[in-house]
PDB file of C-alpha atoms in Angstrom:
ATOM      1  CA  UNK A   1     143.558  56.683 -51.146  1.00 73.00           C
ATOM      2  CA  UNK A   2     140.132  56.808 -52.769  1.00 80.00           C
ATOM      3  CA  UNK A   3     140.589  53.247 -54.104  1.00 81.00           C
ATOM      4  CA  UNK A   4     141.498  51.922 -50.656  1.00 81.00           C
ATOM      5  CA  UNK A   5     138.444  53.632 -49.151  1.00 76.00           C
ATOM      6  CA  UNK A   6     136.149  52.207 -51.853  1.00 77.00           C
ATOM      7  CA  UNK A   7     137.493  48.670 -51.453  1.00 76.00           C
ATOM      8  CA  UNK A   8     137.198  48.904 -47.664  1.00 76.00           C
ATOM      9  CA  UNK A   9     133.607  50.119 -47.948  1.00 70.00           C
ATOM     10  CA  UNK A  10     132.677  47.277 -50.303  1.00 69.00           C
ATOM     11  CA  UNK A  11     134.251  44.782 -47.901  1.00 70.00           C
ATOM     12  CA  UNK A  12     132.330  46.182 -44.930  1.00 70.00           C
ATOM     13  CA  UNK A  13     129.004  46.168 -46.768  1.00 68.00           C
ATOM     14  CA  UNK A  14     129.248  42.534 -47.839  1.00 63.00           C
ATOM     15  CA  UNK A  15     126.446  40.681 -46.067  1.00 58.00           C
ATOM     16  CA  UNK A  16     126.837  37.123 -47.309  1.00 60.00           C
ATOM     17  CA  UNK A  17     129.597  34.686 -46.455  1.00 56.00           C
ATOM     18  CA  UNK A  18     129.888  31.282 -48.079  1.00 57.00           C
ATOM     19  CA  UNK A  19     131.395  28.111 -46.618  1.00 57.00           C
ATOM     20  CA  UNK A  20     134.587  26.653 -47.991  1.00 56.00           C
ATOM     21  CA  UNK A  21     133.143  23.321 -49.105  1.00 58.00           C
ATOM     22  CA  UNK A  22     134.467  19.872 -48.377  1.00 62.00           C
ATOM     23  CA  UNK A  23     137.459  20.192 -46.083  1.00 62.00           C
ATOM     24  CA  UNK A  24     138.707  16.675 -46.736  1.00 56.00           C
ATOM     25  CA  UNK A  25     140.121  17.699 -50.094  1.00 56.00           C
ATOM     26  CA  UNK A  26     141.297  21.205 -49.325  1.00 58.00           C
ATOM     27  CA  UNK A  27     144.807  22.113 -48.295  1.00 61.00           C
ATOM     28  CA  UNK A  28     145.429  25.682 -47.300  1.00 57.00           C
ATOM     29  CA  UNK A  29     149.060  26.612 -46.905  1.00 56.00           C
ATOM     30  CA  UNK A  30     149.646  30.250 -47.596  1.00 55.00           C
ATOM     31  CA  UNK A  31     150.777  31.399 -51.004  1.00 54.00           C
ATOM     32  CA  UNK A  32     154.038  32.505 -49.498  1.00 53.00           C
ATOM     33  CA  UNK A  33     155.232  33.352 -46.027  1.00 53.00           C
ATOM     34  CA  UNK A  34     157.244  36.025 -47.786  1.00 58.00           C
ATOM     35  CA  UNK A  35     159.607  38.216 -45.859  1.00 58.00           C
ATOM     36  CA  UNK A  36     160.222  40.456 -48.826  1.00 60.00           C
ATOM     37  CA  UNK A  37     158.243  43.354 -47.399  1.00 61.00           C
ATOM     38  CA  UNK A  38     161.146  43.857 -44.954  1.00 61.00           C
ATOM     39  CA  UNK A  39     163.805  44.130 -47.658  1.00 59.00           C
ATOM     40  CA  UNK A  40     164.078  47.870 -47.249  1.00 58.00           C
ATOM     41  CA  UNK A  41     164.947  47.346 -43.579  1.00 65.00           C
ATOM     42  CA  UNK A  42     167.845  44.925 -43.906  1.00 69.00           C
ATOM     43  CA  UNK A  43     169.245  45.447 -47.381  1.00 76.00           C
ATOM     44  CA  UNK A  44     171.527  42.610 -48.476  1.00 86.00           C
ATOM     45  CA  UNK A  45     171.301  39.278 -46.621  1.00 87.00           C
ATOM     46  CA  UNK A  46     169.066  36.401 -45.538  1.00 89.00           C
ATOM     47  CA  UNK A  47     165.728  36.420 -43.771  1.00 87.00           C
ATOM     48  CA  UNK A  48     163.616  33.475 -42.570  1.00 87.00           C
ATOM     49  CA  UNK A  49     159.838  33.281 -42.204  1.00 87.00           C
ATOM     50  CA  UNK A  50     157.350  30.630 -41.136  1.00 87.00           C
ATOM     51  CA  UNK A  51     153.634  30.059 -41.464  1.00 87.00           C
ATOM     52  CA  UNK A  52     151.801  27.477 -39.336  1.00 87.00           C
ATOM     53  CA  UNK A  53     148.162  26.444 -39.646  1.00 87.00           C
ATOM     54  CA  UNK A  54     146.099  23.884 -37.783  1.00 87.00           C
ATOM     55  CA  UNK A  55     142.537  22.938 -38.659  1.00 86.00           C
ATOM     56  CA  UNK A  56     140.085  20.425 -37.202  1.00 87.00           C
ATOM     57  CA  UNK A  57     136.634  19.611 -38.543  1.00 85.00           C
ATOM     58  CA  UNK A  58     133.924  17.275 -37.283  1.00 85.00           C
ATOM     59  CA  UNK A  59     130.596  19.045 -37.968  1.00 84.00           C
ATOM     60  CA  UNK A  60     128.522  18.062 -41.000  1.00 83.00           C
ATOM     61  CA  UNK A  61     126.394  20.253 -43.232  1.00 80.00           C
ATOM     62  CA  UNK A  62     124.194  19.687 -46.268  1.00 80.00           C
ATOM     63  CA  UNK A  63     123.988  23.141 -47.748  1.00 79.00           C
ATOM     64  CA  UNK A  64     123.121  25.403 -44.810  1.00 82.00           C
ATOM     65  CA  UNK A  65     121.557  22.611 -42.715  1.00 86.00           C
ATOM     66  CA  UNK A  66     123.742  21.127 -39.980  1.00 86.00           C
ATOM     67  CA  UNK A  67     123.391  17.421 -39.149  1.00 87.00           C
ATOM     68  CA  UNK A  68     124.053  17.254 -35.367  1.00 88.00           C
ATOM     69  CA  UNK A  69     122.852  13.634 -35.167  1.00 89.00           C
ATOM     70  CA  UNK A  70     126.133  12.569 -36.785  1.00 84.00           C
ATOM     71  CA  UNK A  71     127.920  13.466 -33.540  1.00 83.00           C
ATOM     72  CA  UNK A  72     125.511  11.603 -31.263  1.00 86.00           C
ATOM     73  CA  UNK A  73     125.597   8.509 -33.511  1.00 83.00           C
ATOM     74  CA  UNK A  74     129.418   8.661 -33.689  1.00 82.00           C
ATOM     75  CA  UNK A  75     129.285   8.651 -37.492  1.00 83.00           C
ATOM     76  CA  UNK A  76     131.022  12.001 -37.878  1.00 86.00           C
ATOM     77  CA  UNK A  77     134.085  12.314 -40.063  1.00 87.00           C
ATOM     78  CA  UNK A  78     136.980  13.950 -38.242  1.00 89.00           C
ATOM     79  CA  UNK A  79     139.710  15.761 -40.156  1.00 89.00           C
ATOM     80  CA  UNK A  80     142.911  17.137 -38.651  1.00 90.00           C
ATOM     81  CA  UNK A  81     145.176  19.261 -40.795  1.00 89.00           C
ATOM     82  CA  UNK A  82     148.568  20.609 -39.757  1.00 91.00           C
ATOM     83  CA  UNK A  83     150.619  22.646 -42.208  1.00 90.00           C
ATOM     84  CA  UNK A  84     153.935  24.423 -41.877  1.00 92.00           C
ATOM     85  CA  UNK A  85     155.627  26.547 -44.513  1.00 91.00           C
ATOM     86  CA  UNK A  86     159.217  27.680 -44.205  1.00 92.00           C
ATOM     87  CA  UNK A  87     160.252  30.658 -46.320  1.00 91.00           C
ATOM     88  CA  UNK A  88     163.806  31.804 -46.961  1.00 92.00           C
ATOM     89  CA  UNK A  89     164.588  35.034 -48.771  1.00 90.00           C
ATOM     90  CA  UNK A  90     167.961  36.272 -49.945  1.00 92.00           C
ATOM     91  CA  UNK A  91     167.977  40.027 -50.568  1.00 89.00           C
ATOM     92  CA  UNK A  92     170.381  41.089 -53.313  1.00 92.00           C
ATOM     93  CA  UNK A  93     169.819  44.691 -52.235  1.00 90.00           C
ATOM     94  CA  UNK A  94     166.975  46.734 -50.730  1.00 85.00           C
ATOM     95  CA  UNK A  95     164.901  46.341 -53.892  1.00 88.00           C
ATOM     96  CA  UNK A  96     165.395  42.773 -55.214  1.00 91.00           C
ATOM     97  CA  UNK A  97     165.481  39.278 -53.801  1.00 91.00           C
ATOM     98  CA  UNK A  98     164.907  35.579 -54.286  1.00 93.00           C
ATOM     99  CA  UNK A  99     162.454  33.585 -52.131  1.00 92.00           C
ATOM    100  CA  UNK A 100     162.059  29.829 -51.676  1.00 94.00           C
ATOM    101  CA  UNK A 101     159.096  28.330 -49.802  1.00 92.00           C
ATOM    102  CA  UNK A 102     159.127  24.756 -48.453  1.00 93.00           C
ATOM    103  CA  UNK A 103     155.628  23.577 -47.404  1.00 92.00           C
ATOM    104  CA  UNK A 104     155.049  20.516 -45.201  1.00 92.00           C
ATOM    105  CA  UNK A 105     151.607  19.008 -44.503  1.00 90.00           C
ATOM    106  CA  UNK A 106     150.244  16.351 -42.158  1.00 91.00           C
ATOM    107  CA  UNK A 107     146.646  15.140 -42.538  1.00 89.00           C
ATOM    108  CA  UNK A 108     144.584  12.697 -40.443  1.00 92.00           C
ATOM    109  CA  UNK A 109     141.072  11.547 -41.384  1.00 88.00           C
ATOM    110  CA  UNK A 110     138.895   9.333 -39.194  1.00 90.00           C
ATOM    111  CA  UNK A 111     135.527   7.940 -40.299  1.00 87.00           C
ATOM    112  CA  UNK A 112     133.075   5.156 -39.578  1.00 82.00           C
ATOM    113  CA  UNK A 113     130.518   5.232 -42.389  1.00 72.00           C
ATOM    114  CA  UNK A 114     133.071   4.969 -45.202  1.00 72.00           C
ATOM    115  CA  UNK A 115     134.349   1.607 -43.954  1.00 71.00           C
ATOM    116  CA  UNK A 116     131.413  -0.697 -43.276  1.00 72.00           C
ATOM    117  CA  UNK A 117     130.013   1.078 -40.175  1.00 70.00           C
ATOM    118  CA  UNK A 118     131.533  -1.417 -37.742  1.00 77.00           C
ATOM    119  CA  UNK A 119     134.931   0.078 -36.891  1.00 83.00           C
ATOM    120  CA  UNK A 120     136.292   3.585 -37.152  1.00 86.00           C
ATOM    121  CA  UNK A 121     139.095   3.778 -39.699  1.00 88.00           C
ATOM    122  CA  UNK A 122     141.895   6.347 -39.500  1.00 89.00           C
ATOM    123  CA  UNK A 123     144.138   7.272 -42.405  1.00 88.00           C
ATOM    124  CA  UNK A 124     147.157   9.573 -42.457  1.00 91.00           C
ATOM    125  CA  UNK A 125     149.189  11.315 -45.119  1.00 89.00           C
ATOM    126  CA  UNK A 126     152.140  13.657 -44.763  1.00 90.00           C
ATOM    127  CA  UNK A 127     155.057  15.071 -46.643  1.00 91.00           C
ATOM    128  CA  UNK A 128     156.714  17.915 -48.452  1.00 92.00           C
ATOM    129  CA  UNK A 129     154.458  19.899 -50.775  1.00 90.00           C
ATOM    130  CA  UNK A 130     155.277  21.760 -53.980  1.00 91.00           C
ATOM    131  CA  UNK A 131     158.324  23.995 -53.484  1.00 94.00           C
ATOM    132  CA  UNK A 132     157.909  27.571 -54.727  1.00 93.00           C
ATOM    133  CA  UNK A 133     160.761  29.809 -55.892  1.00 95.00           C
ATOM    134  CA  UNK A 134     160.181  33.456 -56.798  1.00 94.00           C
ATOM    135  CA  UNK A 135     162.088  36.567 -57.804  1.00 95.00           C
ATOM    136  CA  UNK A 136     160.730  39.685 -56.073  1.00 91.00           C
ATOM    137  CA  UNK A 137     161.283  43.347 -56.954  1.00 91.00           C
ATOM    138  CA  UNK A 138     159.914  46.639 -55.715  1.00 88.00           C
ATOM    139  CA  UNK A 139     158.852  48.808 -58.672  1.00 90.00           C
ATOM    140  CA  UNK A 140     160.120  52.014 -57.111  1.00 89.00           C
ATOM    141  CA  UNK A 141     163.172  52.669 -54.997  1.00 86.00           C
ATOM    142  CA  UNK A 142     162.073  52.099 -51.357  1.00 81.00           C
ATOM    143  CA  UNK A 143     163.592  55.374 -50.124  1.00 81.00           C
ATOM    144  CA  UNK A 144     161.671  57.494 -52.628  1.00 84.00           C
ATOM    145  CA  UNK A 145     158.360  55.581 -52.418  1.00 78.00           C
ATOM    146  CA  UNK A 146     157.059  57.236 -49.263  1.00 82.00           C
ATOM    147  CA  UNK A 147     153.405  57.067 -50.392  1.00 85.00           C
ATOM    148  CA  UNK A 148     153.504  53.361 -51.192  1.00 84.00           C
ATOM    149  CA  UNK A 149     155.201  50.881 -53.443  1.00 84.00           C
ATOM    150  CA  UNK A 150     154.273  47.883 -55.521  1.00 87.00           C
ATOM    151  CA  UNK A 151     156.008  44.525 -55.233  1.00 85.00           C
ATOM    152  CA  UNK A 152     156.165  42.419 -58.387  1.00 90.00           C
ATOM    153  CA  UNK A 153     157.022  38.731 -58.171  1.00 91.00           C
ATOM    154  CA  UNK A 154     157.494  36.000 -60.726  1.00 94.00           C
ATOM    155  CA  UNK A 155     158.210  32.426 -59.887  1.00 95.00           C
ATOM    156  CA  UNK A 156     157.794  28.743 -60.423  1.00 96.00           C
ATOM    157  CA  UNK A 157     156.213  25.964 -58.413  1.00 93.00           C
ATOM    158  CA  UNK A 158     158.177  22.728 -58.547  1.00 93.00           C
ATOM    159  CA  UNK A 159     156.097  19.519 -58.467  1.00 92.00           C
ATOM    160  CA  UNK A 160     157.931  18.096 -55.446  1.00 90.00           C
ATOM    161  CA  UNK A 161     154.804  17.104 -53.527  1.00 84.00           C
ATOM    162  CA  UNK A 162     153.186  13.691 -53.738  1.00 82.00           C
ATOM    163  CA  UNK A 163     149.819  14.284 -55.401  1.00 77.00           C
ATOM    164  CA  UNK A 164     148.690  10.757 -54.562  1.00 76.00           C
ATOM    165  CA  UNK A 165     149.940  10.524 -50.945  1.00 71.00           C
ATOM    166  CA  UNK A 166     148.315   7.776 -48.870  1.00 67.00           C
TER     167      UNK A 166
END
């Protein structure tokens, strides 16, 4: 309990937040839309989970300075990102299971200045990302762990995505 309080206090006292950087190169599907935290509720069987994210960017910054003139001059770069992850977990029992996550992404990028400044160019890329498979196990029996439990997972990420999608 003391550790949770300390970590919460540190999080509340943090005064600086940093931007995420260039969004054109950053995908952000979740690590896993895992359903394993519900294993103690259903026991043996299947459970399905999903994670959906949508992101749009059009504002430009150099460090902390925003460049609003890019919007008025129609030279802004517009990025649309849509990502969906489908997770399927098979519970062997209330303590162990196997999870597979299938991520799908769809990206659109529109820009003027990168293509001669005469016509806006739009490019798209989409497809299946890297599939993740993991084995999950609660360290303690869920019935006896009334004050908390720790989930341990080990897995692999299969290179099923197209790194060079165009």
